[in-house]
Coordinates of C-alpha atoms in Angstrom, one line a residue:
X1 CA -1.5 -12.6 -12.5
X2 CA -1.6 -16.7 -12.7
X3 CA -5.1 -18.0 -13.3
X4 CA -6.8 -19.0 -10.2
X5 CA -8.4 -21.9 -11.9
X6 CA -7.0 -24.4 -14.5
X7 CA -10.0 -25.0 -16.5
X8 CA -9.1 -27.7 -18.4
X9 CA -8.5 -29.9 -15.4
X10 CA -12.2 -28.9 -14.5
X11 CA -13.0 -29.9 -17.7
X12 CA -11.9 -33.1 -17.4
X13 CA -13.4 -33.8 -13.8
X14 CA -16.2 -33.0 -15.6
X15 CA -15.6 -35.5 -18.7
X16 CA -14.7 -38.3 -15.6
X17 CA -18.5 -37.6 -13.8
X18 CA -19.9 -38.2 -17.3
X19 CA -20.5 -35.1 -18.0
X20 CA -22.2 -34.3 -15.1
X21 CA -21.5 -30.6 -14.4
X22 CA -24.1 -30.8 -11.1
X23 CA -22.0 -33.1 -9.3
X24 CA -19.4 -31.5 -10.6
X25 CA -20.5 -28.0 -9.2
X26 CA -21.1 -29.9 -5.6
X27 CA -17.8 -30.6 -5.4
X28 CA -16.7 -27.2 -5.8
X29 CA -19.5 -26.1 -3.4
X30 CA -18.6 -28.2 -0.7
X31 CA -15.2 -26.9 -1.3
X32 CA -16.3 -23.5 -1.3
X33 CA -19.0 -24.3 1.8
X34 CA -15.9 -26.2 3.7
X35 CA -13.5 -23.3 3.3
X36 CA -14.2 -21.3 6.6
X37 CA -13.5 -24.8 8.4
X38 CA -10.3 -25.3 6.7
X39 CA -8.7 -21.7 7.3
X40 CA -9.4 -21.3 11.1
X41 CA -7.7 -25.2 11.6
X42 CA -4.3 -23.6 9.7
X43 CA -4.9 -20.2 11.6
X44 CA -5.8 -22.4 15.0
X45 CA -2.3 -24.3 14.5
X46 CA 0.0 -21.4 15.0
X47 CA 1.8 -21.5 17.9
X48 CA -0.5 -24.5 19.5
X49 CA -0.9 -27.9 19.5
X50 CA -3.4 -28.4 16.9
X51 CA -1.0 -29.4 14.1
X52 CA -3.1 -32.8 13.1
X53 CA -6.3 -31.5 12.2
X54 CA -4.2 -28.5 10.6
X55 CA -2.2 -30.6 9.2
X56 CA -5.2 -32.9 7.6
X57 CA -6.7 -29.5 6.5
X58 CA -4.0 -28.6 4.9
X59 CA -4.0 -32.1 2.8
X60 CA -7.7 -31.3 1.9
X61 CA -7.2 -28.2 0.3
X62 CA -4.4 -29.9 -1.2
X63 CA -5.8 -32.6 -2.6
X64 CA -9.0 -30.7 -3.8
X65 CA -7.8 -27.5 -4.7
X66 CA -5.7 -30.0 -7.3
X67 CA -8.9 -32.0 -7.8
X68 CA -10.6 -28.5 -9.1
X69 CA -8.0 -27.2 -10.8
X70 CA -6.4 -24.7 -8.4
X71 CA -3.0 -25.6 -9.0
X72 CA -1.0 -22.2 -7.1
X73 CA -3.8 -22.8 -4.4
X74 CA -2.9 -26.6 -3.8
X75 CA 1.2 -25.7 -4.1
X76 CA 0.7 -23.1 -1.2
X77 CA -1.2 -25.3 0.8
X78 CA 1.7 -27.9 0.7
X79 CA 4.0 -25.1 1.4
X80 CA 1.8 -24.3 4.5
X81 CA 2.2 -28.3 5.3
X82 CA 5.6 -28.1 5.1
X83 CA 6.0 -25.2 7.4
X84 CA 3.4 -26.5 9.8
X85 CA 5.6 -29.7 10.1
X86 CA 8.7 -27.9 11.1
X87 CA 7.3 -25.4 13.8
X88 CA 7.7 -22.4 11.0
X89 CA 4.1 -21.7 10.1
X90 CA 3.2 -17.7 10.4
X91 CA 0.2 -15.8 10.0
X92 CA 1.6 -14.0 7.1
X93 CA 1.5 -18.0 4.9
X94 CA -2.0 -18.5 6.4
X95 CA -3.0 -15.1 5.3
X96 CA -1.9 -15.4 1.6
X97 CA -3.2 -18.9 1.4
X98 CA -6.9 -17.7 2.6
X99 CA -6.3 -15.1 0.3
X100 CA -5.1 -17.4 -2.9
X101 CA -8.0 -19.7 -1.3
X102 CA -10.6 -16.6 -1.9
X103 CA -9.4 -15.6 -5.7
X104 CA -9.1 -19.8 -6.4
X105 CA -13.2 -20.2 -4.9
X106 CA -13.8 -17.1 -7.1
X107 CA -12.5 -18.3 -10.2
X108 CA -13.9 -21.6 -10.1
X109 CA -17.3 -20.5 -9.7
X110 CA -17.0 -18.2 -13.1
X111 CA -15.0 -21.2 -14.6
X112 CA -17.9 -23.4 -13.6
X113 CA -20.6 -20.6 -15.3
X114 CA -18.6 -20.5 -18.2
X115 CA -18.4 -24.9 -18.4
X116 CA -22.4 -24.9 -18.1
X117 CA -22.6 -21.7 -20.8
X118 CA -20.8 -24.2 -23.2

């Protein structure tokens, strides 16, 4: 299995914050906290007109997800983009990325532990 989490890019968000593995944890909280949000905007999207917000969503995780260190997490969710952009997105891709979402938010809570255990 590919690891959820690439720790050493959370080791060096952590190095940029100066160290600071609090804000560093807040981040991935609000990632975490935000994730519910995210999901149901993709899930909204099929089939309906909601492809902005889905579509900006989609970006977030992105962005973030790459931010945190969950590289397969952030290269599904611009798959998902992609898809969403040409009328092809399917519950089956939303379902595997709220599942790669779920294992990514679990790993980078025990990647987090095991920065602050260092």
């Amino acid at each position: 299995m590919i690891a959820p989490i690439d720790e050493s890019r959370l080791a060096r968000l952590a190095d940029d914050l100066d160290g600071d593995l609090e804000a560093c944890g807040r981040a991935a909280r609000e990632f975490s906290g935000a994730w519910e949000g995210r999901i149901t905007l993709v899930r909204d999207a099929i089939g309906a007109s909601a492809e902005g917000r889905a579509s900006a969503a989609l970006l977030s995780i992105s962005t973030t997800g790459r931010m945190l260190g969950a590289e397969v997490l952030a290269a599904a969710a611009d798959r998902a983009r992609g898809l969403l952009a040409l009328g092809a997105l399917t519950a089956p891709v939303v379902d595997e990325l709220d599942r790669l979402g779920r294992v990514s938010l679990g790993g980078l809570e025990a990647a987090l532990l095991r920065l602050r255990a260092a």
